[in-house]
Amino acid sequence: MSDDALFEFLCRMGDNTLVLGHRVSEWCGHAPVLEEDIALANTALDLIGQTQMWLGLAGEIEGKGRSADDLAMRRDVWDFRNILLVEQPNGDFGQTMMRQFLFDLWHLEMLKALSGSSHDRVAAIAAKSVKEVQYHVERSGDTVIGLGDGTSESHRRMQAALDLLWPYVGEMFVPDHIDAQMSEAGIAPDPGELRATYDARLAEVMTEATLTIPDSGFAHKGGKSGMRHSEHLGHMLTQMQWLQRAYPDATW
Amino acid sequence: MYAQMVKSEATQEDPEKLATFQARIDAGEKIEPKDWMPAGYRKTLIRQIGQHAHSEIVGQLPEGNWITRAPTLERKAILLAKVQDEAGHGLYLYCAAETLGVSRDELTEMLLDGRMKYSSIFNYPTLTWADMGAVGWLVDGAAIMNQVPLQRTSFGPYSRAMIRICKEESFHQRQGYDIMMKMARGTPEQKRMAQDALNRFWYPSLMMFGPSDKDSVHSAQSMAWKIKMNTNDELRQKFVDQTVPQAEYLGLTVPDETLTWNEEKGGYDFAEPDWKEFFEVIQGNGPCNTERLAARNKAWDDGKWVRDGLLAHAEKRSMRKIAAE
Ligand SMILES: CC(C)(COP(=O)(O)OP(=O)(O)OC[C@H]1O[C@@H](n2cnc3c(N)ncnc32)[C@H](O)[C@@H]1OP(=O)(O)O)[C@@H](O)C(=O)NCCC(=O)NCCSC(=O)c1ccccc1
């Protein structure tokens, strides 16, 4: 296993939390009810904290003196390694919560596996994050159920959100050469192995939510390899990185 | 004028009950929701606590405006945590208001259709990152100056909400001052942003304390009832006295050429804000009134299906539970 591969893997973890944390933070002050403002901010805060740990470690492994902030604020789109799902726009509240649940469910299984990583630092970050994400998945799952099995309008919106986001689920489970190196070194699981648990839990929640999982195995790809992000990511970076880019000599 | 006001709010009540009530207030007792209280006391509290709650909610917007542009991950996390606290403070305050017999939804409707006010300060735009510093330093500084004495306010639930809020609020002001410090000691552009933020936020911050005492219609009665503990001008003076040395320490200039230390009174003499502007802002003509209310209305309207959906689900669940029993 090379340090390059480990760096790549850590960027995947950190960019997922960075990009999703940013998306969730866009809700601040605009949620449907005060309790949701608080909960969304809480989720975003957890994800940003996790980003600091993952990208911090990535910078150390890379060994070029880049900090978590340098990685977050000074890379361009092609160097981001997050999956496409998390960069999708917020849409309505239902779409945001569906995206959250589809991610959280994977994130939890991933972190559980990483808690037993052969790499101590990776295991420590995962162990710390797993408690937070346990809570995220309970919350997003409850919301998906509540809105899926709510009024006819909320049901319709949640089904539309699931249909829209479903093609972005597959990317989380497709292994590539980086994953192969990680699992060989015992650092991370083969993502394909997480699918069975994910599907089983997903089916339970969707049944309770009275939602239908689309009958399609099609998966968009290109986020975690960095090959082809969606157009949305670039726009996000124009905001997120603007101050650091406009005033490169400043410290904040 | 004061005496007149005190009379007008209280005249409808049974004089005996009123006297007993006033004696309790004067003895420093806390009034609890189930206790008898004059209608005017209840009404004033609903107005003031409600406005305060709305200020926390609308107050999320000018800072939320910079969360997605925060320059570092740490700054972003701190700002998010602060705005999250504000939502929490709004929640405490709505709960305190609800003990007076008005629901959170009713109060929200009154904010959204303009029947109730929120603090004038949130109708000013946040234009640079230094504004996040200025809001924390000046706006939270002013809020704390006002809230610390309110911990001793006569209405129990309001007092307890203030105690919780004050505990969290001092961190807000410190983080704001910390941003200002970084900016004021930073590059020439950062310094310029810091001075510009102080220039734009100085007078609006002074306005937060309300009109000058001679124009404050509610002060006399509210102070007699210990709903307010100080006059608007007293708190404004304390704020200026506290803030001017902080500005000097930052190397920034308070945008008031008349500002001078007055040895005799042991405080600064300073220029009054433009009260015409203040009254325009609270009547809806501030730079951002339209956007702020539009944003809150949009959040509420767009969120209706969510609130309805979650409610419908909760009802279905309890029906199923009853059916199963
Ligand atoms: C000192 C005030 C503000 C005003 O005294 P009173 O005795 O009530 O009134 P007066 O007779 O002196 O005034 C005559 C009229 O002018 C109105 N008016 C006056 N000033 C303002 C103003 N600045 N903005 C708008 N309106 C104002 C007043 O309502 C009245 O009109 P109505 O008759 O209602 O139509 C008092 O209500 C108070 O202490 N409130 C609690 C503290 C509080 O609300 N804090 C929130 C601060 S920020 C925060 O928490 C936060 C910080 C950072 C981030 C996020 C959040």
PDB file of N, CA and C and ligand atoms in Angstrom, chain B residues 44 47-53 55-60 63 82 86 89 93 115 117-123 135-136 139-144 146-147 150 158 162 165 169 172 204-213 215-220 222 227-228 230-232 235 275 278-279 281-282, ligand 1:
ATOM      1  N   THR B  44     -47.213  43.339  27.818  1.00  0.00           N
ATOM      2  CA  THR B  44     -45.863  43.878  27.615  1.00  0.00           C
ATOM      3  C   THR B  44     -44.834  42.761  27.531  1.00  0.00           C
ATOM      4  N   ARG B  47     -45.052  41.033  24.215  1.00  0.00           N
ATOM      5  CA  ARG B  47     -44.427  41.875  23.194  1.00  0.00           C
ATOM      6  C   ARG B  47     -42.899  41.795  23.283  1.00  0.00           C
ATOM      7  N   GLN B  48     -42.379  41.980  24.475  1.00  0.00           N
ATOM      8  CA  GLN B  48     -40.917  42.062  24.599  1.00  0.00           C
ATOM      9  C   GLN B  48     -40.237  40.696  24.405  1.00  0.00           C
ATOM     10  N   ILE B  49     -40.791  39.659  25.033  1.00  0.00           N
ATOM     11  CA  ILE B  49     -40.184  38.328  24.876  1.00  0.00           C
ATOM     12  C   ILE B  49     -40.345  37.859  23.432  1.00  0.00           C
ATOM     13  N   GLY B  50     -41.518  38.118  22.872  1.00  0.00           N
ATOM     14  CA  GLY B  50     -41.772  37.731  21.476  1.00  0.00           C
ATOM     15  C   GLY B  50     -40.797  38.427  20.526  1.00  0.00           C
ATOM     16  N   GLN B  51     -40.640  39.728  20.707  1.00  0.00           N
ATOM     17  CA  GLN B  51     -39.700  40.469  19.847  1.00  0.00           C
ATOM     18  C   GLN B  51     -38.283  39.952  20.020  1.00  0.00           C
ATOM     19  N   HIS B  52     -37.963  39.633  21.244  1.00  0.00           N
ATOM     20  CA  HIS B  52     -36.620  39.124  21.497  1.00  0.00           C
ATOM     21  C   HIS B  52     -36.416  37.778  20.792  1.00  0.00           C
ATOM     22  N   ALA B  53     -37.420  36.901  20.913  1.00  0.00           N
ATOM     23  CA  ALA B  53     -37.346  35.600  20.227  1.00  0.00           C
ATOM     24  C   ALA B  53     -37.221  35.802  18.719  1.00  0.00           C
ATOM     25  N   SER B  55     -36.010  38.252  17.198  1.00  0.00           N
ATOM     26  CA  SER B  55     -34.681  38.787  16.887  1.00  0.00           C
ATOM     27  C   SER B  55     -33.664  37.662  16.758  1.00  0.00           C
ATOM     28  N   GLU B  56     -33.796  36.668  17.611  1.00  0.00           N
ATOM     29  CA  GLU B  56     -32.873  35.536  17.522  1.00  0.00           C
ATOM     30  C   GLU B  56     -33.069  34.804  16.194  1.00  0.00           C
ATOM     31  N   ILE B  57     -34.311  34.684  15.784  1.00  0.00           N
ATOM     32  CA  ILE B  57     -34.605  33.928  14.563  1.00  0.00           C
ATOM     33  C   ILE B  57     -34.173  34.694  13.323  1.00  0.00           C
ATOM     34  N   VAL B  58     -34.565  35.958  13.237  1.00  0.00           N
ATOM     35  CA  VAL B  58     -34.149  36.755  12.086  1.00  0.00           C
ATOM     36  C   VAL B  58     -32.637  36.967  12.143  1.00  0.00           C
ATOM     37  N   GLY B  59     -32.112  37.026  13.368  1.00  0.00           N
ATOM     38  CA  GLY B  59     -30.669  37.213  13.555  1.00  0.00           C
ATOM     39  C   GLY B  59     -29.817  36.093  12.981  1.00  0.00           C
ATOM     40  N   GLN B  60     -30.430  34.957  12.675  1.00  0.00           N
ATOM     41  CA  GLN B  60     -29.666  33.897  12.010  1.00  0.00           C
ATOM     42  C   GLN B  60     -29.258  34.302  10.593  1.00  0.00           C
ATOM     43  N   GLU B  63     -25.819  36.414   9.731  1.00  0.00           N
ATOM     44  CA  GLU B  63     -24.625  35.594   9.946  1.00  0.00           C
ATOM     45  C   GLU B  63     -24.653  34.354   9.062  1.00  0.00           C
ATOM     46  N   LYS B  82     -22.533  29.216  16.600  1.00  0.00           N
ATOM     47  CA  LYS B  82     -23.142  30.447  17.119  1.00  0.00           C
ATOM     48  C   LYS B  82     -24.566  30.606  16.600  1.00  0.00           C
ATOM     49  N   GLU B  86     -28.247  30.640  18.538  1.00  0.00           N
ATOM     50  CA  GLU B  86     -29.291  31.662  18.398  1.00  0.00           C
ATOM     51  C   GLU B  86     -30.656  31.010  18.181  1.00  0.00           C
ATOM     52  N   HIS B  89     -31.712  29.836  21.467  1.00  0.00           N
ATOM     53  CA  HIS B  89     -32.187  30.943  22.303  1.00  0.00           C
ATOM     54  C   HIS B  89     -33.602  31.339  21.905  1.00  0.00           C
ATOM     55  N   LEU B  93     -36.927  31.340  24.389  1.00  0.00           N
ATOM     56  CA  LEU B  93     -37.760  32.538  24.552  1.00  0.00           C
ATOM     57  C   LEU B  93     -39.205  32.275  24.129  1.00  0.00           C
ATOM     58  N   ARG B 115     -46.940  42.251  12.192  1.00  0.00           N
ATOM     59  CA  ARG B 115     -47.582  42.802  13.377  1.00  0.00           C
ATOM     60  C   ARG B 115     -46.598  42.923  14.532  1.00  0.00           C
ATOM     61  N   LYS B 117     -42.454  43.156  15.935  1.00  0.00           N
ATOM     62  CA  LYS B 117     -41.143  43.640  15.502  1.00  0.00           C
ATOM     63  C   LYS B 117     -40.045  42.643  15.843  1.00  0.00           C
ATOM     64  N   TYR B 118     -38.874  42.900  15.304  1.00  0.00           N
ATOM     65  CA  TYR B 118     -37.634  42.233  15.730  1.00  0.00           C
ATOM     66  C   TYR B 118     -36.576  43.318  15.735  1.00  0.00           C
ATOM     67  N   SER B 119     -35.412  43.025  16.322  1.00  0.00           N
ATOM     68  CA  SER B 119     -34.417  44.086  16.512  1.00  0.00           C
ATOM     69  C   SER B 119     -34.020  44.746  15.187  1.00  0.00           C
ATOM     70  N   SER B 120     -33.963  46.063  15.238  1.00  0.00           N
ATOM     71  CA  SER B 120     -33.587  46.870  14.071  1.00  0.00           C
ATOM     72  C   SER B 120     -32.254  46.430  13.463  1.00  0.00           C
ATOM     73  N   ILE B 121     -31.356  45.935  14.295  1.00  0.00           N
ATOM     74  CA  ILE B 121     -29.987  45.678  13.834  1.00  0.00           C
ATOM     75  C   ILE B 121     -29.928  44.675  12.681  1.00  0.00           C
ATOM     76  N   PHE B 122     -30.876  43.737  12.667  1.00  0.00           N
ATOM     77  CA  PHE B 122     -30.789  42.671  11.669  1.00  0.00           C
ATOM     78  C   PHE B 122     -31.298  43.094  10.302  1.00  0.00           C
ATOM     79  N   ASN B 123     -31.658  44.360  10.194  1.00  0.00           N
ATOM     80  CA  ASN B 123     -32.038  44.887   8.887  1.00  0.00           C
ATOM     81  C   ASN B 123     -30.865  45.543   8.168  1.00  0.00           C
ATOM     82  N   VAL B 135     -20.396  41.900  14.102  1.00  0.00           N
ATOM     83  CA  VAL B 135     -21.662  41.441  14.672  1.00  0.00           C
ATOM     84  C   VAL B 135     -21.405  40.794  16.040  1.00  0.00           C
ATOM     85  N   GLY B 136     -20.410  39.946  16.109  1.00  0.00           N
ATOM     86  CA  GLY B 136     -20.118  39.295  17.385  1.00  0.00           C
ATOM     87  C   GLY B 136     -19.689  40.297  18.444  1.00  0.00           C
ATOM     88  N   VAL B 139     -22.745  43.703  18.150  1.00  0.00           N
ATOM     89  CA  VAL B 139     -24.161  43.336  18.271  1.00  0.00           C
ATOM     90  C   VAL B 139     -24.372  42.406  19.471  1.00  0.00           C
ATOM     91  N   ASP B 140     -23.531  41.400  19.583  1.00  0.00           N
ATOM     92  CA  ASP B 140     -23.661  40.544  20.767  1.00  0.00           C
ATOM     93  C   ASP B 140     -23.255  41.291  22.023  1.00  0.00           C
ATOM     94  N   GLY B 141     -22.281  42.179  21.874  1.00  0.00           N
ATOM     95  CA  GLY B 141     -21.885  43.005  23.015  1.00  0.00           C
ATOM     96  C   GLY B 141     -23.059  43.823  23.521  1.00  0.00           C
ATOM     97  N   ALA B 142     -23.791  44.434  22.602  1.00  0.00           N
ATOM     98  CA  ALA B 142     -24.968  45.229  22.986  1.00  0.00           C
ATOM     99  C   ALA B 142     -26.049  44.315  23.551  1.00  0.00           C
ATOM    100  N   ALA B 143     -26.229  43.158  22.915  1.00  0.00           N
ATOM    101  CA  ALA B 143     -27.264  42.226  23.390  1.00  0.00           C
ATOM    102  C   ALA B 143     -26.960  41.799  24.833  1.00  0.00           C
ATOM    103  N   ILE B 144     -25.696  41.521  25.111  1.00  0.00           N
ATOM    104  CA  ILE B 144     -25.320  41.081  26.463  1.00  0.00           C
ATOM    105  C   ILE B 144     -25.557  42.195  27.478  1.00  0.00           C
ATOM    106  N   ASN B 146     -27.701  44.366  27.447  1.00  0.00           N
ATOM    107  CA  ASN B 146     -29.140  44.449  27.700  1.00  0.00           C
ATOM    108  C   ASN B 146     -29.646  43.234  28.479  1.00  0.00           C
ATOM    109  N   GLN B 147     -29.037  42.071  28.221  1.00  0.00           N
ATOM    110  CA  GLN B 147     -29.586  40.827  28.766  1.00  0.00           C
ATOM    111  C   GLN B 147     -29.104  40.507  30.174  1.00  0.00           C
ATOM    112  N   LEU B 150     -31.418  41.722  32.593  1.00  0.00           N
ATOM    113  CA  LEU B 150     -32.724  41.059  32.439  1.00  0.00           C
ATOM    114  C   LEU B 150     -32.770  39.679  33.134  1.00  0.00           C
ATOM    115  N   TYR B 158     -39.017  34.201  32.025  1.00  0.00           N
ATOM    116  CA  TYR B 158     -38.165  35.097  31.230  1.00  0.00           C
ATOM    117  C   TYR B 158     -36.794  35.198  31.888  1.00  0.00           C
ATOM    118  N   MET B 162     -33.211  34.051  30.338  1.00  0.00           N
ATOM    119  CA  MET B 162     -32.087  34.981  30.229  1.00  0.00           C
ATOM    120  C   MET B 162     -30.822  34.416  30.871  1.00  0.00           C
ATOM    121  N   ILE B 165     -29.390  31.971  28.488  1.00  0.00           N
ATOM    122  CA  ILE B 165     -28.872  32.633  27.287  1.00  0.00           C
ATOM    123  C   ILE B 165     -27.562  33.360  27.583  1.00  0.00           C
ATOM    124  N   GLU B 169     -23.872  33.368  25.707  1.00  0.00           N
ATOM    125  CA  GLU B 169     -23.656  34.548  24.870  1.00  0.00           C
ATOM    126  C   GLU B 169     -22.231  35.107  24.951  1.00  0.00           C
ATOM    127  N   HIS B 172     -19.972  34.124  22.271  1.00  0.00           N
ATOM    128  CA  HIS B 172     -20.255  34.756  20.980  1.00  0.00           C
ATOM    129  C   HIS B 172     -19.486  36.050  20.824  1.00  0.00           C
ATOM    130  N   PRO B 204     -25.863  51.658  14.088  1.00  0.00           N
ATOM    131  CA  PRO B 204     -26.933  50.647  14.242  1.00  0.00           C
ATOM    132  C   PRO B 204     -26.847  49.887  15.567  1.00  0.00           C
ATOM    133  N   SER B 205     -25.623  49.661  16.080  1.00  0.00           N
ATOM    134  CA  SER B 205     -25.509  48.976  17.371  1.00  0.00           C
ATOM    135  C   SER B 205     -26.050  49.854  18.494  1.00  0.00           C
ATOM    136  N   LEU B 206     -25.755  51.153  18.417  1.00  0.00           N
ATOM    137  CA  LEU B 206     -26.289  52.062  19.447  1.00  0.00           C
ATOM    138  C   LEU B 206     -27.821  52.087  19.427  1.00  0.00           C
ATOM    139  N   MET B 207     -28.376  51.886  18.239  1.00  0.00           N
ATOM    140  CA  MET B 207     -29.841  51.903  18.111  1.00  0.00           C
ATOM    141  C   MET B 207     -30.502  50.684  18.748  1.00  0.00           C
ATOM    142  N   MET B 208     -29.736  49.632  18.927  1.00  0.00           N
ATOM    143  CA  MET B 208     -30.330  48.405  19.488  1.00  0.00           C
ATOM    144  C   MET B 208     -30.995  48.638  20.843  1.00  0.00           C
ATOM    145  N   PHE B 209     -30.473  49.626  21.582  1.00  0.00           N
ATOM    146  CA  PHE B 209     -31.003  49.859  22.937  1.00  0.00           C
ATOM    147  C   PHE B 209     -32.348  50.584  22.932  1.00  0.00           C
ATOM    148  N   GLY B 210     -32.807  50.941  21.743  1.00  0.00           N
ATOM    149  CA  GLY B 210     -34.096  51.607  21.653  1.00  0.00           C
ATOM    150  C   GLY B 210     -33.948  53.116  21.658  1.00  0.00           C
ATOM    151  N   PRO B 211     -35.057  53.840  21.445  1.00  0.00           N
ATOM    152  CA  PRO B 211     -35.023  55.296  21.344  1.00  0.00           C
ATOM    153  C   PRO B 211     -34.506  55.931  22.632  1.00  0.00           C
ATOM    154  N   SER B 212     -34.132  57.188  22.550  1.00  0.00           N
ATOM    155  CA  SER B 212     -33.645  57.867  23.746  1.00  0.00           C
ATOM    156  C   SER B 212     -34.788  57.924  24.764  1.00  0.00           C
ATOM    157  N   ASP B 213     -34.425  58.024  26.020  1.00  0.00           N
ATOM    158  CA  ASP B 213     -35.409  57.871  27.099  1.00  0.00           C
ATOM    159  C   ASP B 213     -36.639  58.777  26.932  1.00  0.00           C
ATOM    160  N   ASP B 215     -38.156  59.495  24.355  1.00  0.00           N
ATOM    161  CA  ASP B 215     -39.082  58.960  23.358  1.00  0.00           C
ATOM    162  C   ASP B 215     -39.473  57.507  23.623  1.00  0.00           C
ATOM    163  N   SER B 216     -39.002  56.965  24.726  1.00  0.00           N
ATOM    164  CA  SER B 216     -39.285  55.554  25.007  1.00  0.00           C
ATOM    165  C   SER B 216     -40.636  55.442  25.711  1.00  0.00           C
ATOM    166  N   VAL B 217     -41.636  54.993  24.969  1.00  0.00           N
ATOM    167  CA  VAL B 217     -43.000  54.985  25.522  1.00  0.00           C
ATOM    168  C   VAL B 217     -43.194  53.942  26.615  1.00  0.00           C
ATOM    169  N   HIS B 218     -42.478  52.838  26.528  1.00  0.00           N
ATOM    170  CA  HIS B 218     -42.749  51.740  27.457  1.00  0.00           C
ATOM    171  C   HIS B 218     -41.883  51.741  28.710  1.00  0.00           C
ATOM    172  N   SER B 219     -40.779  52.502  28.689  1.00  0.00           N
ATOM    173  CA  SER B 219     -39.776  52.352  29.749  1.00  0.00           C
ATOM    174  C   SER B 219     -40.338  52.504  31.165  1.00  0.00           C
ATOM    175  N   ALA B 220     -41.108  53.564  31.388  1.00  0.00           N
ATOM    176  CA  ALA B 220     -41.521  53.859  32.769  1.00  0.00           C
ATOM    177  C   ALA B 220     -42.318  52.696  33.360  1.00  0.00           C
ATOM    178  N   SER B 222     -42.557  49.603  32.224  1.00  0.00           N
ATOM    179  CA  SER B 222     -41.785  48.356  32.214  1.00  0.00           C
ATOM    180  C   SER B 222     -40.783  48.318  33.355  1.00  0.00           C
ATOM    181  N   ILE B 227     -39.896  44.605  34.209  1.00  0.00           N
ATOM    182  CA  ILE B 227     -39.782  43.871  32.937  1.00  0.00           C
ATOM    183  C   ILE B 227     -38.510  44.356  32.263  1.00  0.00           C
ATOM    184  N   LYS B 228     -38.208  45.611  32.503  1.00  0.00           N
ATOM    185  CA  LYS B 228     -36.934  46.206  32.101  1.00  0.00           C
ATOM    186  C   LYS B 228     -36.236  46.649  33.370  1.00  0.00           C
ATOM    187  N   ASN B 230     -33.260  48.686  33.261  1.00  0.00           N
ATOM    188  CA  ASN B 230     -32.546  49.949  33.048  1.00  0.00           C
ATOM    189  C   ASN B 230     -33.238  50.717  31.927  1.00  0.00           C
ATOM    190  N   THR B 231     -32.952  52.000  31.863  1.00  0.00           N
ATOM    191  CA  THR B 231     -33.489  52.760  30.732  1.00  0.00           C
ATOM    192  C   THR B 231     -32.600  52.495  29.511  1.00  0.00           C
ATOM    193  N   ASN B 232     -33.127  52.857  28.358  1.00  0.00           N
ATOM    194  CA  ASN B 232     -32.382  52.662  27.116  1.00  0.00           C
ATOM    195  C   ASN B 232     -31.069  53.454  27.125  1.00  0.00           C
ATOM    196  N   LEU B 235     -28.186  51.966  29.374  1.00  0.00           N
ATOM    197  CA  LEU B 235     -27.472  50.826  28.790  1.00  0.00           C
ATOM    198  C   LEU B 235     -26.607  51.258  27.608  1.00  0.00           C
ATOM    199  N   TRP B 275     -31.854  59.252  14.664  1.00  0.00           N
ATOM    200  CA  TRP B 275     -33.110  58.621  15.097  1.00  0.00           C
ATOM    201  C   TRP B 275     -34.151  58.567  14.002  1.00  0.00           C
ATOM    202  N   PHE B 278     -33.492  55.317  12.492  1.00  0.00           N
ATOM    203  CA  PHE B 278     -33.995  54.251  13.375  1.00  0.00           C
ATOM    204  C   PHE B 278     -35.497  54.027  13.175  1.00  0.00           C
ATOM    205  N   PHE B 279     -36.261  55.118  13.209  1.00  0.00           N
ATOM    206  CA  PHE B 279     -37.720  54.948  13.081  1.00  0.00           C
ATOM    207  C   PHE B 279     -38.097  54.456  11.683  1.00  0.00           C
ATOM    208  N   VAL B 281     -36.237  52.386   9.977  1.00  0.00           N
ATOM    209  CA  VAL B 281     -35.898  50.954   9.970  1.00  0.00           C
ATOM    210  C   VAL B 281     -36.989  50.152  10.682  1.00  0.00           C
ATOM    211  N   ILE B 282     -37.452  50.633  11.845  1.00  0.00           N
ATOM    212  CA  ILE B 282     -38.451  49.815  12.549  1.00  0.00           C
ATOM    213  C   ILE B 282     -39.830  49.906  11.890  1.00  0.00           C
TER     214      ILE B 282
HETATM  215  C1  LIG C   1     -34.737  47.882  24.923  1.00  0.00           C
HETATM  216  C2  LIG C   1     -35.856  47.264  24.118  1.00  0.00           C
HETATM  217  C3  LIG C   1     -35.288  46.670  22.848  1.00  0.00           C
HETATM  218  C4  LIG C   1     -36.856  48.359  23.716  1.00  0.00           C
HETATM  219  O1  LIG C   1     -37.493  48.894  24.847  1.00  0.00           O
HETATM  220  P1  LIG C   1     -39.098  48.954  25.011  1.00  0.00           P
HETATM  221  O2  LIG C   1     -39.368  49.466  26.350  1.00  0.00           O
HETATM  222  O3  LIG C   1     -39.667  47.640  24.642  1.00  0.00           O
HETATM  223  O4  LIG C   1     -39.553  49.988  23.882  1.00  0.00           O
HETATM  224  P2  LIG C   1     -39.389  51.584  23.836  1.00  0.00           P
HETATM  225  O5  LIG C   1     -40.574  52.215  24.414  1.00  0.00           O
HETATM  226  O6  LIG C   1     -38.077  51.987  24.370  1.00  0.00           O
HETATM  227  O7  LIG C   1     -39.371  51.787  22.252  1.00  0.00           O
HETATM  228  C5  LIG C   1     -40.496  52.252  21.477  1.00  0.00           C
HETATM  229  C6  LIG C   1     -40.802  51.360  20.308  1.00  0.00           C
HETATM  230  O8  LIG C   1     -39.631  51.062  19.568  1.00  0.00           O
HETATM  231  C7  LIG C   1     -39.439  49.680  19.501  1.00  0.00           C
HETATM  232  N1  LIG C   1     -38.018  49.402  19.579  1.00  0.00           N
HETATM  233  C8  LIG C   1     -37.172  49.896  20.480  1.00  0.00           C
HETATM  234  N2  LIG C   1     -35.922  49.506  20.202  1.00  0.00           N
HETATM  235  C9  LIG C   1     -36.005  48.738  19.100  1.00  0.00           C
HETATM  236  C10 LIG C   1     -35.032  48.090  18.311  1.00  0.00           C
HETATM  237  N3  LIG C   1     -33.722  48.140  18.583  1.00  0.00           N
HETATM  238  N4  LIG C   1     -35.457  47.422  17.235  1.00  0.00           N
HETATM  239  C11 LIG C   1     -36.756  47.349  16.912  1.00  0.00           C
HETATM  240  N5  LIG C   1     -37.718  47.978  17.614  1.00  0.00           N
HETATM  241  C12 LIG C   1     -37.329  48.673  18.701  1.00  0.00           C
HETATM  242  C13 LIG C   1     -40.193  49.127  20.675  1.00  0.00           C
HETATM  243  O9  LIG C   1     -40.503  47.770  20.489  1.00  0.00           O
HETATM  244  C14 LIG C   1     -41.376  50.023  20.701  1.00  0.00           C
HETATM  245  O10 LIG C   1     -42.280  49.678  19.658  1.00  0.00           O
HETATM  246  P3  LIG C   1     -43.686  48.895  19.928  1.00  0.00           P
HETATM  247  O11 LIG C   1     -44.408  49.643  20.976  1.00  0.00           O
HETATM  248  O12 LIG C   1     -43.311  47.506  20.376  1.00  0.00           O
HETATM  249  O13 LIG C   1     -44.351  48.894  18.593  1.00  0.00           O
HETATM  250  C15 LIG C   1     -36.596  46.220  24.973  1.00  0.00           C
HETATM  251  O14 LIG C   1     -37.709  45.735  24.283  1.00  0.00           O
HETATM  252  C16 LIG C   1     -35.758  45.043  25.389  1.00  0.00           C
HETATM  253  O15 LIG C   1     -34.943  45.144  26.287  1.00  0.00           O
HETATM  254  N6  LIG C   1     -35.961  43.854  24.751  1.00  0.00           N
HETATM  255  C17 LIG C   1     -35.317  42.628  25.094  1.00  0.00           C
HETATM  256  C18 LIG C   1     -33.994  42.476  24.437  1.00  0.00           C
HETATM  257  C19 LIG C   1     -34.045  42.164  22.976  1.00  0.00           C
HETATM  258  O16 LIG C   1     -35.064  42.175  22.339  1.00  0.00           O
HETATM  259  N7  LIG C   1     -32.890  41.828  22.407  1.00  0.00           N
HETATM  260  C20 LIG C   1     -32.763  41.438  21.036  1.00  0.00           C
HETATM  261  C21 LIG C   1     -31.464  41.970  20.613  1.00  0.00           C
HETATM  262  S1  LIG C   1     -30.444  41.064  19.591  1.00  0.00           S
HETATM  263  C22 LIG C   1     -30.134  39.463  19.965  1.00  0.00           C
HETATM  264  O17 LIG C   1     -30.698  38.984  20.855  1.00  0.00           O
HETATM  265  C23 LIG C   1     -29.178  38.786  19.076  1.00  0.00           C
HETATM  266  C24 LIG C   1     -27.860  39.200  19.006  1.00  0.00           C
HETATM  267  C25 LIG C   1     -26.984  38.588  18.084  1.00  0.00           C
HETATM  268  C26 LIG C   1     -27.435  37.581  17.255  1.00  0.00           C
HETATM  269  C27 LIG C   1     -28.775  37.160  17.354  1.00  0.00           C
HETATM  270  C28 LIG C   1     -29.623  37.750  18.267  1.00  0.00           C
END
